[in-house]
mmCIF file of C-alpha atoms and ligand atoms in Angstrom:
data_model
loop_
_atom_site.group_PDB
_atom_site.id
_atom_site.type_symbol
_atom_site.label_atom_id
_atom_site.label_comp_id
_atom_site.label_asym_id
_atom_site.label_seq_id
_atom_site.Cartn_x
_atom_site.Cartn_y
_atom_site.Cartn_z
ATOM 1 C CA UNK A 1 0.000 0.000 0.000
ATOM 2 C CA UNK A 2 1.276 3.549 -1.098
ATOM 3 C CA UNK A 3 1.429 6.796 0.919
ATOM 4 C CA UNK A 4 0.988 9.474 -1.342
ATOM 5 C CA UNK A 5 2.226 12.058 1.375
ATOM 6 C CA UNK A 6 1.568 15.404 -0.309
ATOM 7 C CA UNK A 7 -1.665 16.293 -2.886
ATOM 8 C CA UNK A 8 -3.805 19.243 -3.190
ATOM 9 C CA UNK A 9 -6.755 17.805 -3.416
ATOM 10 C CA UNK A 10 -8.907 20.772 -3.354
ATOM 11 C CA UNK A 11 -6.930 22.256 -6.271
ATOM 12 C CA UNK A 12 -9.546 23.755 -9.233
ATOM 13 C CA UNK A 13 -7.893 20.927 -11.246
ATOM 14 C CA UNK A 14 -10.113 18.572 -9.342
ATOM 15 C CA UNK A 15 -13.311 20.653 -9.298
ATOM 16 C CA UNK A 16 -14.873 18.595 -12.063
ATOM 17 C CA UNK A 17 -14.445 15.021 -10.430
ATOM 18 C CA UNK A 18 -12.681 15.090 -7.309
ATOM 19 C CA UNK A 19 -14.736 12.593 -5.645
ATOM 20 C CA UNK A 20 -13.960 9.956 -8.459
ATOM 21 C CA UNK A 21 -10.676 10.589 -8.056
ATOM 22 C CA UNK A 22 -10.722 10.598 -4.333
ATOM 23 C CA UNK A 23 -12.479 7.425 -3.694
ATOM 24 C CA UNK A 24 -10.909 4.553 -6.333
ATOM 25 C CA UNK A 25 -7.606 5.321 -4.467
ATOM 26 C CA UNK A 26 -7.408 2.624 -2.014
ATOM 27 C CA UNK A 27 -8.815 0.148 -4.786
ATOM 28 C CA UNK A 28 -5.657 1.272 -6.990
ATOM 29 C CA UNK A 29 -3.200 0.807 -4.312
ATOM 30 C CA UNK A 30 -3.113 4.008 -2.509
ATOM 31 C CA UNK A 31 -4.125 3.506 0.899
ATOM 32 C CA UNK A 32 -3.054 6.869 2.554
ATOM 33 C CA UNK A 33 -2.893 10.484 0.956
ATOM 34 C CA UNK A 34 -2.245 13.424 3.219
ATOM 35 C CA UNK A 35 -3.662 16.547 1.539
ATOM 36 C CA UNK A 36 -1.622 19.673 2.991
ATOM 37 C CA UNK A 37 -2.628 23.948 2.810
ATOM 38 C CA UNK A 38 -1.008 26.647 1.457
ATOM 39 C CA UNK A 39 -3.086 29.191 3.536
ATOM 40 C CA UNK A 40 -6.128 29.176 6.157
ATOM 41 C CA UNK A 41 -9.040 28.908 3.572
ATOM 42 C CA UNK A 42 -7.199 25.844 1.555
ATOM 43 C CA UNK A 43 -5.931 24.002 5.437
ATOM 44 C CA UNK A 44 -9.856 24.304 6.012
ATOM 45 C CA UNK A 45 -10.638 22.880 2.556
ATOM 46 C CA UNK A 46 -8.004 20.096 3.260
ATOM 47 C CA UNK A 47 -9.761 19.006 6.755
ATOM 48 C CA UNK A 48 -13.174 19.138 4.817
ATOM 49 C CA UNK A 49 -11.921 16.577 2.413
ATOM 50 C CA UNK A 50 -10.110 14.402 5.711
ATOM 51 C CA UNK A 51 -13.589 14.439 7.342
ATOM 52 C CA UNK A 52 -15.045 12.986 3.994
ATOM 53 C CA UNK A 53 -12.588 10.345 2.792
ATOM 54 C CA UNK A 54 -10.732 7.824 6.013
ATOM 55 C CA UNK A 55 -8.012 7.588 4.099
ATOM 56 C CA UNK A 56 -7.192 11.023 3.417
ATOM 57 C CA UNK A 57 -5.321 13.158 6.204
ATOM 58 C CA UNK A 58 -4.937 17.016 5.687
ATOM 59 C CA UNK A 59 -2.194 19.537 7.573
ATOM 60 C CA UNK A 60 -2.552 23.113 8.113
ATOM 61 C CA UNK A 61 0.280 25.635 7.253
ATOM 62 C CA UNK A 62 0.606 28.699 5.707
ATOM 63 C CA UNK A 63 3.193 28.694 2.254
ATOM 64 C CA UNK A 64 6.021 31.229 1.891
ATOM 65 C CA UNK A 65 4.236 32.683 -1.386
ATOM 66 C CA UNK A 66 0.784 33.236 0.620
ATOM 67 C CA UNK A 67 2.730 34.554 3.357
ATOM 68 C CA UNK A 68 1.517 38.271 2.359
ATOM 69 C CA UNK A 69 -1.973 39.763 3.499
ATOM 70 C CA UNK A 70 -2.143 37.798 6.039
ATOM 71 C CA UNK A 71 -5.309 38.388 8.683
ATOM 72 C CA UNK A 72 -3.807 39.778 12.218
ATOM 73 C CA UNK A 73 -5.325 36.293 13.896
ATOM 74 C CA UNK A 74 -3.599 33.915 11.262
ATOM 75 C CA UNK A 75 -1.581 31.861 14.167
ATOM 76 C CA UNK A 76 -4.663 31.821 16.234
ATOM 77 C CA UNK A 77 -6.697 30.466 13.746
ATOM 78 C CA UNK A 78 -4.042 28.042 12.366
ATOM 79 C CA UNK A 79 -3.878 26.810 15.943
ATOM 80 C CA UNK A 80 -7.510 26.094 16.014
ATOM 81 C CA UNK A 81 -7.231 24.343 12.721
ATOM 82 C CA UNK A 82 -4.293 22.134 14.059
ATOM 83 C CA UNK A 83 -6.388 20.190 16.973
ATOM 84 C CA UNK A 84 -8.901 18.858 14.367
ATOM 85 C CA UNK A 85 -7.734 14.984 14.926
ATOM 86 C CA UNK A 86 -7.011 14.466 10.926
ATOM 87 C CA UNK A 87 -4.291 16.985 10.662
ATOM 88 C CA UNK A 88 -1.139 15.462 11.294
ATOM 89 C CA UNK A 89 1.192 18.108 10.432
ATOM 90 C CA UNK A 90 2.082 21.900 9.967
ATOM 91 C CA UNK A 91 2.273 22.356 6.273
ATOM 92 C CA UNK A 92 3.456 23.187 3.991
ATOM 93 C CA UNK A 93 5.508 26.020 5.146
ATOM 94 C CA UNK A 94 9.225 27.526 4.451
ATOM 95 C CA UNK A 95 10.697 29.387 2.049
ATOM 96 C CA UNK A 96 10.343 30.120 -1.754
ATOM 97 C CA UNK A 97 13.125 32.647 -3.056
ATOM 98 C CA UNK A 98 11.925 31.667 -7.032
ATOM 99 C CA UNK A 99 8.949 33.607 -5.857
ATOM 100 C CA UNK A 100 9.857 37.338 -5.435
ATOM 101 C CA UNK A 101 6.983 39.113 -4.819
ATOM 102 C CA UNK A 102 6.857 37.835 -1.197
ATOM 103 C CA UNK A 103 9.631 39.760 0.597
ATOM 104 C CA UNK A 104 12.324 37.139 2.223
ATOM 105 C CA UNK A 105 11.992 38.900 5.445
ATOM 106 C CA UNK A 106 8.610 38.406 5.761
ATOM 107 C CA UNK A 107 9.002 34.955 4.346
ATOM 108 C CA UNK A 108 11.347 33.763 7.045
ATOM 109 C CA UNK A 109 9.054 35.930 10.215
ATOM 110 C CA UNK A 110 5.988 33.295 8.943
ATOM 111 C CA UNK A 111 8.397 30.546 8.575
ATOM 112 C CA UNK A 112 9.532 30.932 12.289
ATOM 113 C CA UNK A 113 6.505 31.497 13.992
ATOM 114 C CA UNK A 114 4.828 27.998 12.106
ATOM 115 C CA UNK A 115 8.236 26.126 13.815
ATOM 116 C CA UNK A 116 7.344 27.831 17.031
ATOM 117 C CA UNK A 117 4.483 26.558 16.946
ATOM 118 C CA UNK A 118 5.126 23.141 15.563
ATOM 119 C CA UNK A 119 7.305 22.997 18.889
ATOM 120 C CA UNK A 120 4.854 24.366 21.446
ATOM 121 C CA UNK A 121 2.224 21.690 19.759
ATOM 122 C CA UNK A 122 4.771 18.781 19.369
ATOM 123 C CA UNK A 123 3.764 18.526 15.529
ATOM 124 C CA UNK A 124 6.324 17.471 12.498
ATOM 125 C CA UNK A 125 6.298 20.362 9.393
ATOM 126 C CA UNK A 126 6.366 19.878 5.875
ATOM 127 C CA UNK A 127 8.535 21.800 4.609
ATOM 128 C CA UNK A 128 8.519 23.839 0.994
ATOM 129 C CA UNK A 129 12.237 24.666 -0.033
ATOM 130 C CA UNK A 130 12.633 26.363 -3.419
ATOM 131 C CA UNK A 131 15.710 27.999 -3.947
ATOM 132 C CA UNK A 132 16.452 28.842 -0.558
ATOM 133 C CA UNK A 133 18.609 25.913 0.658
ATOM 134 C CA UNK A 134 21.009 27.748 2.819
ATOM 135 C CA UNK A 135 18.316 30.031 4.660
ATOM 136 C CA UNK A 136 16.169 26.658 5.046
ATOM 137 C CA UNK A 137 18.813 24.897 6.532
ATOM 138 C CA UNK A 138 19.823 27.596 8.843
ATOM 139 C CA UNK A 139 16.303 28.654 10.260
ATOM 140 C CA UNK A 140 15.380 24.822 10.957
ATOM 141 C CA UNK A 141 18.495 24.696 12.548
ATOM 142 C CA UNK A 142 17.810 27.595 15.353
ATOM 143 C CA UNK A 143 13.968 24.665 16.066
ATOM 144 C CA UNK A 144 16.264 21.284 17.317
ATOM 145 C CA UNK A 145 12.812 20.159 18.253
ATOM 146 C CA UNK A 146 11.019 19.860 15.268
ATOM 147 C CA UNK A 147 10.981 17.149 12.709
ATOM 148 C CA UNK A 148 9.399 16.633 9.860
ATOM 149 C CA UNK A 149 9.781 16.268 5.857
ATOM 150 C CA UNK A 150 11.720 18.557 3.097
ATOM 151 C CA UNK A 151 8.993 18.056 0.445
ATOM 152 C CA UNK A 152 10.078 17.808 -3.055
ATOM 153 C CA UNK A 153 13.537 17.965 -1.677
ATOM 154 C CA UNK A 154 15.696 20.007 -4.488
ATOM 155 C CA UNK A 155 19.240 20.246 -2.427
ATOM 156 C CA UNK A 156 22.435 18.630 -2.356
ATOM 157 C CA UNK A 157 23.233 15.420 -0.939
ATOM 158 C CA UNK A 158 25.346 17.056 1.751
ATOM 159 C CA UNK A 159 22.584 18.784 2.859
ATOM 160 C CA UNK A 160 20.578 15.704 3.017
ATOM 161 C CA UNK A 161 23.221 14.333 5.349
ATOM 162 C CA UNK A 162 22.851 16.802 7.737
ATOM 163 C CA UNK A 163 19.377 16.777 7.502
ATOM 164 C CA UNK A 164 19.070 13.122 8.400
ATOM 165 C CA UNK A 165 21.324 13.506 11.040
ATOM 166 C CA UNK A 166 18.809 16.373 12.487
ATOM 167 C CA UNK A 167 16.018 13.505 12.375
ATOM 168 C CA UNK A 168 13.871 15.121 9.281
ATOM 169 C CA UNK A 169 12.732 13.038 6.274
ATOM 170 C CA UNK A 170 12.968 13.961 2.756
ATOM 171 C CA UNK A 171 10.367 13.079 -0.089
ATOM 172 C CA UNK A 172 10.769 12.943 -3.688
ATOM 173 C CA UNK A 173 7.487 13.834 -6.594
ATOM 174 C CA UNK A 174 7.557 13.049 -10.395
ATOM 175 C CA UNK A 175 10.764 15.226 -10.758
ATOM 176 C CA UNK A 176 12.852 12.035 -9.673
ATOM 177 C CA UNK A 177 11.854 10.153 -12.727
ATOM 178 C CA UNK A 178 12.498 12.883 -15.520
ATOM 179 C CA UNK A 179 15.400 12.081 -17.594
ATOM 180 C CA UNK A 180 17.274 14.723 -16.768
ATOM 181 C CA UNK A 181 17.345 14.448 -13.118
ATOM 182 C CA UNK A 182 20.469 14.567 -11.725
ATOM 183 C CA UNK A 183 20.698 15.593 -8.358
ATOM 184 C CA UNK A 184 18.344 13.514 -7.096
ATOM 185 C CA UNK A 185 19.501 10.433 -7.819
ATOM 186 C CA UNK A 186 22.854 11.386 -5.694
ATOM 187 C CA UNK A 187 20.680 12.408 -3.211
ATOM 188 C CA UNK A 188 18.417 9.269 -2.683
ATOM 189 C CA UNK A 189 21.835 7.102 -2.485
ATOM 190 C CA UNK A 190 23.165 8.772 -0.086
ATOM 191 C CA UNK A 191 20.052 8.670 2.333
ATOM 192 C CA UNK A 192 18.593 5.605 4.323
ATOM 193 C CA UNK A 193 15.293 3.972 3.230
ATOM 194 C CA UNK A 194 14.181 5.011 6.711
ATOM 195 C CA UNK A 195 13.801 8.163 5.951
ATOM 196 C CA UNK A 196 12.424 8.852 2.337
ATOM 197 C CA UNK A 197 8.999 9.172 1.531
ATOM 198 C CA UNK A 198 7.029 9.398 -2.263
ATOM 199 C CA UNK A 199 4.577 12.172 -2.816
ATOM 200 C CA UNK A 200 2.988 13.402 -6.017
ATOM 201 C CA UNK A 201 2.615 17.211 -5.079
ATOM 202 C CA UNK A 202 -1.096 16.198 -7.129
ATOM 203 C CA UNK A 203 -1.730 18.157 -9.698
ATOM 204 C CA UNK A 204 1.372 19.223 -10.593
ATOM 205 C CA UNK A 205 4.670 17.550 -11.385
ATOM 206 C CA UNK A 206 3.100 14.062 -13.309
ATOM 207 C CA UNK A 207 6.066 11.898 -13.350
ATOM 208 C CA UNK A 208 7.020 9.800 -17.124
ATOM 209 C CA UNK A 209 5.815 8.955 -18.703
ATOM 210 C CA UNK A 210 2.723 11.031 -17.661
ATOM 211 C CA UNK A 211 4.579 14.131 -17.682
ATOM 212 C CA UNK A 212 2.084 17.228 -18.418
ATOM 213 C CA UNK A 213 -1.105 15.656 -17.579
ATOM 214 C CA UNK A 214 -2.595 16.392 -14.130
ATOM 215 C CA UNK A 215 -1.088 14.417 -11.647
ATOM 216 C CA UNK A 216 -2.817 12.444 -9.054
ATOM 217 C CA UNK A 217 -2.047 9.947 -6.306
ATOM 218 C CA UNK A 218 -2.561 6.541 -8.557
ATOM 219 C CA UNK A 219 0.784 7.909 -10.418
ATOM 220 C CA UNK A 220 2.923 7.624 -6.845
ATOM 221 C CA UNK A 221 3.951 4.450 -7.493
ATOM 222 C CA UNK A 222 6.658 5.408 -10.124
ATOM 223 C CA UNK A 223 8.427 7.023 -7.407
ATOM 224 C CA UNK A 224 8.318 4.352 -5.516
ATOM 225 C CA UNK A 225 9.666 2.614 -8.881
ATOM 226 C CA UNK A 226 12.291 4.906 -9.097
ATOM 227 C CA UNK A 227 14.154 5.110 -5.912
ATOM 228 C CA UNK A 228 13.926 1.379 -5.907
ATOM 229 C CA UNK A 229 15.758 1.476 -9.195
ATOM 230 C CA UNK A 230 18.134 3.910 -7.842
ATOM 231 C CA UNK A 231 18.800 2.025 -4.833
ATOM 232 C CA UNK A 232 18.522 -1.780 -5.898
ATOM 233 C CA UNK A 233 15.850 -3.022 -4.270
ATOM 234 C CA UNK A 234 12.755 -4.746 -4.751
ATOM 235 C CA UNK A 235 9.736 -1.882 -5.023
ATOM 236 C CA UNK A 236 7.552 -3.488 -3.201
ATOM 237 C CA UNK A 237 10.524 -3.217 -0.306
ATOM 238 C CA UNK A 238 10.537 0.747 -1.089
ATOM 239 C CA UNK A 239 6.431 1.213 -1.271
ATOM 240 C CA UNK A 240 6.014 -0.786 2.174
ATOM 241 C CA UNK A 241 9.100 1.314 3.991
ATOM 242 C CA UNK A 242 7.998 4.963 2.608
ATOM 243 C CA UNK A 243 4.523 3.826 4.083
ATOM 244 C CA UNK A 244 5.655 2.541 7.197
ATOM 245 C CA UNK A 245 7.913 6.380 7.348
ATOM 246 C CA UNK A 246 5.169 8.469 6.501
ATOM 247 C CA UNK A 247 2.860 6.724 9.168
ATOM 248 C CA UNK A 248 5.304 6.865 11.846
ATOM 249 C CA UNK A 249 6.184 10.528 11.365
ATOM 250 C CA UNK A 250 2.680 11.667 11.012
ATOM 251 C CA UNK A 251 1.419 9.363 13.520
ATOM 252 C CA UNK A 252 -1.092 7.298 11.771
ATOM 253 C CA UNK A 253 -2.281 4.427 12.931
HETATM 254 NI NI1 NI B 301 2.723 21.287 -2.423
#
């Protein structure tokens, strides 16, 4: 049984048949999908879809690029959204320096106070790292408390190292299976099975050969293909590990 540990399920892309979607999941092999925010109003529509679907777990989190605007009460209310027994993380949060019309001050100040939190409510983060490696490193660094996953992990392999060593988990989407990947590859060698997990980032990022239609959770299993490639093992070693990771750090039973 997969884990499809990050899909934005109440992305437009879905709007016309979301619930088909949603539901033949566990019948293709996908027993577990947790569904994480980018803001308040798309945390609450993740716990709406975790009350609908058992196998479908949401987190709450605020992202770097809808870090601006936000109402004076957003940590309150992200609080409040965190007890809801379905969401098993803070997420996805960090910090997105592709994006530039979210100042990186500002970016990091959000950042922070979603780690303080994570720490004052014992809760592991997913973390969003595009094209701030060092800065990510460094403010997770100053939080020795919290653990949780580099989604779509895009650094180097020595920064995985350290990253293990911290206790955090990385996870890989369709990006790992492109031709010209490179990086991660190096990366998913040089890290124990223990602590990878497969996500789709649904609906972007549709691994090959699928590559440029929207991407759902069914399609998780090539990453699972992939890193079992990469490491030389047998897949169904990889898809019952990443499974067993995911559950443990999320704490699903
Ligand atoms: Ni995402």
């Amino acid at each position: 049984m997969l884990f499809d540990t990050h899909a934005h399920y109440y992305d437009r892309a879905f709007d016309a048949d979301r619930d088909e979607v949603l539901s033949a999941l566990p019948g293709s092999g996908v027993g577990l999908v947790l569904c994480p925010g980018c803001d308040l109003p798309t945390s609450r529509e993740a716990i709406a879809l975790a009350e609908r679907y058992p196998h479908v777990y949401a987190a709450a989190g605020v992202h770097p690029e809808d870090a601006l605007n936000l109402p004076e009460n957003w940590l309150t209310e992200l609080e409040r959204l965190t007890r809801h027994p379905k969401v098993k993380a803070i997420g996805e949060i960090g910090l997105d320096y592709y994006w530039k019309e979210v100042p990186r001050d500002l970016q990091k100040e959000v950042f922070r106070a979603q780690l303080t939190l994570a720490t004052q409510l014992n809760l592991p983060v997913i973390v969003h790292d595009r094209e701030a490696h060092g800065d990510c490193l460094a403010i997770v660094q100053d939080f020795p408390q919290v653990r949780g996953v580099f989604h779509c992990y895009s650094g180097s392999a020595e920064d995985a190292k350290q990253l293990i060593k911290w206790g955090w988990h990385l996870s890989f989407t369709g990006t790992i299976t492109f031709k010209n990947a490179r990086k991660a590859p190096e990366v998913i060698q040089a890290v124990p099975l223990e602590r990878l997990m497969v996500e789709t980032d649904a609906p972007y990022m549709a691994p090959t050969p699928y590559r440029g239609k929207r991407c759902d959770s069914r399609y998780v299993y090539r990453m699972a293909e992939t890193i079992a490639e990469i490491k030389g093992l047998p897949v169904e070693e990889v898809v019952r590990i990443t499974t067993e990771n995911g559950k443990r750090l999320f704490a699903i039973n």
